[in-house]
Short mmCIF file of C-alpha atoms in Angstrom, two decimals:
data_model
loop_
_atom_site.label_atom_id
_atom_site.label_comp_id
_atom_site.label_asym_id
_atom_site.label_seq_id
_atom_site.Cartn_x
_atom_site.Cartn_y
_atom_site.Cartn_z
CA UNK A 1 167.48 82.87 1.61
CA UNK A 2 166.35 85.19 4.39
CA UNK A 3 168.63 88.01 5.61
CA UNK A 4 168.07 90.31 8.57
CA UNK A 5 170.39 93.16 9.50
CA UNK A 6 170.51 94.74 12.97
CA UNK A 7 171.92 98.26 12.68
CA UNK A 8 171.67 101.79 14.01
CA UNK A 9 171.70 103.17 10.46
CA UNK A 10 169.10 101.33 8.37
CA UNK A 11 169.10 103.99 5.63
CA UNK A 12 172.63 102.94 4.68
CA UNK A 13 171.11 99.75 3.24
CA UNK A 14 168.29 101.33 1.23
CA UNK A 15 170.24 101.86 -1.99
CA UNK A 16 172.83 99.04 -2.08
CA UNK A 17 170.34 96.35 -1.12
CA UNK A 18 167.89 97.25 -3.88
CA UNK A 19 170.25 97.62 -6.84
CA UNK A 20 172.10 95.36 -9.28
CA UNK A 21 172.33 91.62 -8.59
CA UNK A 22 170.92 91.83 -5.06
CA UNK A 23 167.93 93.88 -6.17
CA UNK A 24 167.17 91.41 -8.96
CA UNK A 25 167.41 88.49 -6.53
CA UNK A 26 164.84 90.17 -4.30
CA UNK A 27 162.56 90.82 -7.29
CA UNK A 28 162.76 87.13 -8.24
CA UNK A 29 161.89 86.11 -4.66
CA UNK A 30 165.20 84.29 -4.37
CA UNK A 31 166.09 86.49 -1.42
CA UNK A 32 164.41 88.63 1.22
CA UNK A 33 166.25 91.32 3.19
CA UNK A 34 164.93 93.20 6.20
CA UNK A 35 166.81 95.88 8.13
CA UNK A 36 165.98 96.47 11.78
CA UNK A 37 167.05 99.48 13.83
CA UNK A 38 167.95 98.03 17.21
CA UNK A 39 167.70 101.50 18.74
CA UNK A 40 163.95 100.83 18.67
CA UNK A 41 164.60 98.17 21.32
CA UNK A 42 166.64 100.39 23.63
CA UNK A 43 164.10 100.23 26.45
CA UNK A 44 164.69 103.81 27.62
CA UNK A 45 163.09 107.11 26.64
CA UNK A 46 166.34 108.56 25.29
CA UNK A 47 166.91 105.45 23.13
CA UNK A 48 170.49 105.07 24.34
CA UNK A 49 172.14 101.88 23.11
CA UNK A 50 175.64 102.49 24.49
CA UNK A 51 177.25 103.00 27.87
CA UNK A 52 180.63 103.40 29.58
CA UNK A 53 182.74 100.25 30.01
CA UNK A 54 183.12 98.74 33.47
CA UNK A 55 186.65 99.25 34.72
CA UNK A 56 187.11 102.45 32.76
CA UNK A 57 188.73 103.05 29.40
CA UNK A 58 188.21 105.12 26.29
CA UNK A 59 185.06 105.03 24.21
CA UNK A 60 181.59 103.61 24.64
CA UNK A 61 180.28 100.07 24.27
CA UNK A 62 177.10 98.77 22.69
CA UNK A 63 174.82 97.48 25.41
CA UNK A 64 173.69 93.87 25.32
CA UNK A 65 170.00 94.53 26.01
CA UNK A 66 168.96 96.25 22.72
CA UNK A 67 170.73 93.59 20.64
CA UNK A 68 169.24 90.72 22.63
CA UNK A 69 165.73 92.18 22.46
CA UNK A 70 166.01 92.81 18.71
CA UNK A 71 167.23 89.26 18.20
CA UNK A 72 164.39 87.88 20.35
CA UNK A 73 162.01 89.80 18.09
CA UNK A 74 163.48 88.03 15.05
CA UNK A 75 163.22 84.67 16.78
CA UNK A 76 159.54 85.26 17.44
CA UNK A 77 158.96 86.48 13.89
CA UNK A 78 160.85 83.56 12.29
CA UNK A 79 160.73 80.73 14.84
CA UNK A 80 161.26 77.94 12.34
CA UNK A 81 164.40 79.13 10.52
CA UNK A 82 167.89 77.98 11.39
CA UNK A 83 169.89 81.18 11.80
CA UNK A 84 173.56 82.00 11.30
CA UNK A 85 174.19 85.10 13.41
CA UNK A 86 177.13 87.10 12.09
CA UNK A 87 179.00 89.68 14.14
CA UNK A 88 181.14 92.10 12.12
CA UNK A 89 184.24 92.55 14.23
CA UNK A 90 187.96 93.29 13.56
CA UNK A 91 188.83 90.30 15.76
CA UNK A 92 186.74 87.92 13.67
CA UNK A 93 187.68 85.31 11.09
CA UNK A 94 189.05 86.92 7.91
CA UNK A 95 186.37 86.84 5.22
CA UNK A 96 187.14 84.97 2.01
CA UNK A 97 185.43 83.17 -0.86
CA UNK A 98 185.29 79.89 1.04
CA UNK A 99 183.36 81.60 3.83
CA UNK A 100 180.99 83.17 1.30
CA UNK A 101 180.31 79.73 -0.18
CA UNK A 102 179.62 78.37 3.30
CA UNK A 103 177.19 81.18 4.15
CA UNK A 104 175.41 80.74 0.81
CA UNK A 105 174.23 77.35 2.07
CA UNK A 106 172.45 78.92 5.06
CA UNK A 107 168.71 79.34 5.36
CA UNK A 108 168.69 82.57 7.38
CA UNK A 109 171.53 85.04 8.01
CA UNK A 110 171.38 87.68 10.74
CA UNK A 111 174.01 90.44 10.71
CA UNK A 112 174.85 92.51 13.78
CA UNK A 113 176.46 95.84 12.87
CA UNK A 114 178.26 97.53 15.72
CA UNK A 115 179.47 101.06 16.39
CA UNK A 116 181.43 102.86 19.07
CA UNK A 117 184.43 101.23 20.75
CA UNK A 118 183.02 97.72 20.75
CA UNK A 119 180.39 95.36 22.13
CA UNK A 120 179.35 94.16 25.51
CA UNK A 121 181.01 90.74 25.49
CA UNK A 122 177.73 88.98 26.32
CA UNK A 123 176.43 89.75 22.82
CA UNK A 124 178.76 87.05 21.51
CA UNK A 125 176.66 84.38 23.23
CA UNK A 126 174.06 84.58 20.42
CA UNK A 127 176.66 84.79 17.64
CA UNK A 128 177.58 81.83 15.42
CA UNK A 129 180.15 83.57 13.18
CA UNK A 130 182.52 86.47 13.82
CA UNK A 131 183.81 87.99 10.58
CA UNK A 132 186.45 90.58 9.77
CA UNK A 133 187.09 92.14 6.35
CA UNK A 134 190.74 92.71 7.13
CA UNK A 135 193.29 94.23 9.49
CA UNK A 136 191.75 97.68 9.70
CA UNK A 137 188.90 99.31 11.60
CA UNK A 138 185.76 100.83 10.06
CA UNK A 139 183.42 103.28 11.78
CA UNK A 140 180.75 100.59 11.93
CA UNK A 141 179.76 97.15 10.74
CA UNK A 142 177.37 98.28 8.01
CA UNK A 143 179.84 98.39 5.11
CA UNK A 144 181.28 95.06 6.20
CA UNK A 145 177.81 93.50 6.26
CA UNK A 146 177.11 94.79 2.74
CA UNK A 147 180.32 93.23 1.43
CA UNK A 148 179.55 89.86 3.00
CA UNK A 149 175.95 89.97 1.76
CA UNK A 150 177.00 90.82 -1.78
CA UNK A 151 179.68 88.10 -1.95
CA UNK A 152 177.25 85.54 -0.51
CA UNK A 153 174.06 86.36 -2.41
CA UNK A 154 175.71 86.14 -5.83
CA UNK A 155 176.47 82.48 -5.09
CA UNK A 156 172.82 81.53 -4.59
CA UNK A 157 171.28 79.35 -7.32
CA UNK A 158 169.70 81.33 -10.18
CA UNK A 159 170.97 84.70 -8.90
CA UNK A 160 173.62 85.07 -11.60
CA UNK A 161 172.53 84.83 -15.21
CA UNK A 162 175.40 82.47 -16.05
CA UNK A 163 175.64 79.62 -13.56
CA UNK A 164 179.31 79.09 -14.46
CA UNK A 165 180.25 82.64 -13.41
CA UNK A 166 180.39 81.97 -9.68
CA UNK A 167 182.21 78.66 -10.18
CA UNK A 168 185.02 80.22 -12.21
CA UNK A 169 185.42 83.39 -10.14
CA UNK A 170 188.77 84.33 -8.72
CA UNK A 171 189.40 82.42 -5.45
CA UNK A 172 186.63 79.87 -6.13
CA UNK A 173 189.24 77.50 -7.57
CA UNK A 174 191.94 78.71 -5.19
CA UNK A 175 193.56 80.68 -8.04
CA UNK A 176 193.01 84.11 -9.53
CA UNK A 177 190.84 84.25 -12.63
CA UNK A 178 192.39 84.27 -16.10
CA UNK A 179 192.40 87.42 -18.32
CA UNK A 180 189.26 88.26 -20.31
CA UNK A 181 188.80 89.95 -23.71
CA UNK A 182 185.89 91.13 -25.82
CA UNK A 183 185.40 92.94 -29.14
CA UNK A 184 187.22 94.39 -30.99
CA UNK A 185 189.94 91.81 -31.54
CA UNK A 186 192.53 94.56 -31.94
CA UNK A 187 192.53 97.86 -30.08
CA UNK A 188 195.32 100.46 -29.91
CA UNK A 189 197.85 97.91 -31.11
CA UNK A 190 196.78 95.44 -28.43
CA UNK A 191 195.50 92.14 -29.82
CA UNK A 192 193.35 89.41 -28.32
CA UNK A 193 195.41 86.20 -27.97
CA UNK A 194 195.05 84.08 -31.09
CA UNK A 195 193.94 81.01 -29.17
CA UNK A 196 190.75 82.77 -28.04
CA UNK A 197 189.81 83.38 -31.67
CA UNK A 198 190.59 79.82 -32.77
CA UNK A 199 187.29 78.18 -31.82
CA UNK A 200 189.26 75.28 -30.34
CA UNK A 201 187.59 74.91 -26.94
CA UNK A 202 190.16 72.45 -25.60
CA UNK A 203 193.04 74.83 -26.33
CA UNK A 204 191.06 77.76 -24.97
CA UNK A 205 190.40 76.00 -21.65
CA UNK A 206 194.06 75.03 -21.42
CA UNK A 207 195.12 78.65 -22.07
CA UNK A 208 192.72 79.94 -19.43
CA UNK A 209 193.94 77.45 -16.85
CA UNK A 210 197.56 78.30 -17.61
CA UNK A 211 196.99 82.05 -17.49
CA UNK A 212 195.07 81.70 -14.24
CA UNK A 213 198.09 79.99 -12.74
CA UNK A 214 200.49 82.58 -14.20
CA UNK A 215 198.45 85.51 -12.82
CA UNK A 216 198.30 83.90 -9.38
CA UNK A 217 202.07 83.41 -9.34
CA UNK A 218 202.67 87.01 -10.37
CA UNK A 219 200.10 88.73 -8.14
CA UNK A 220 199.20 86.43 -5.25
CA UNK A 221 201.87 83.73 -4.91
CA UNK A 222 200.73 83.16 -1.31
CA UNK A 223 197.58 81.48 -2.65
CA UNK A 224 199.65 78.69 -4.19
CA UNK A 225 200.53 77.42 -0.71
CA UNK A 226 196.90 76.36 -0.26
CA UNK A 227 196.11 74.85 -3.68
CA UNK A 228 196.58 71.24 -4.70
CA UNK A 229 198.08 71.52 -8.18
CA UNK A 230 197.88 68.92 -10.93
CA UNK A 231 201.09 67.57 -12.48
CA UNK A 232 200.46 69.74 -15.54
CA UNK A 233 200.01 72.84 -13.39
CA UNK A 234 203.24 72.04 -11.55
CA UNK A 235 205.06 71.81 -14.89
CA UNK A 236 203.64 75.16 -15.99
CA UNK A 237 204.65 76.68 -12.68
CA UNK A 238 208.24 75.56 -13.15
CA UNK A 239 208.14 76.92 -16.70
CA UNK A 240 206.97 80.33 -15.40
CA UNK A 241 209.67 80.43 -12.75
CA UNK A 242 212.40 79.62 -15.26
CA UNK A 243 211.25 82.41 -17.55
#
């Protein structure tokens, strides 16, 4: 996968994009990330990229020209890649695991990170996806881009050491993930459930599925409205509710 980020603060990406899972993916040539300062495309000697909004109002807006010219530069540099252009914006589609899985199928992602009060509306004409992390406002799109990149890159083939990890993550199945335990089997009077020590893989998988459902009911019952449950899961759900 190829990722380009258009930002006014490229140094924000120097550490996070070279560490942990993302850094290893780059080392393995499974991923390439380039960060471009679109201030370099401002077209004026003061390198201004913002201006006052027509019609008045508070704050400044990102101008269309630097973004368009930076994007044209990417088009010339990578003319043969099919690009998904992502605008980080509070008015965008709420980001979730399903969206991360969709983006992980893309060949080339381009992120536009804004600042100030907003964007010149014409920037949206080159955008394919508008994404929001939630109902709050950040000072810029950089942190949002990092979150989306991290959630997406870990889903790429061979990026995670265990290929089952991404498949069984919370939200990948529509439910929260089941509890996990490791050594020692007993710690401060808290014991690992017996079934996990039994070696019976069928019972272990059943326990995990049941506990995943239980945790979802307790912590995120809203998710159950969007999951197609099996008859067994429905029976467990009724059992949980009765207890």
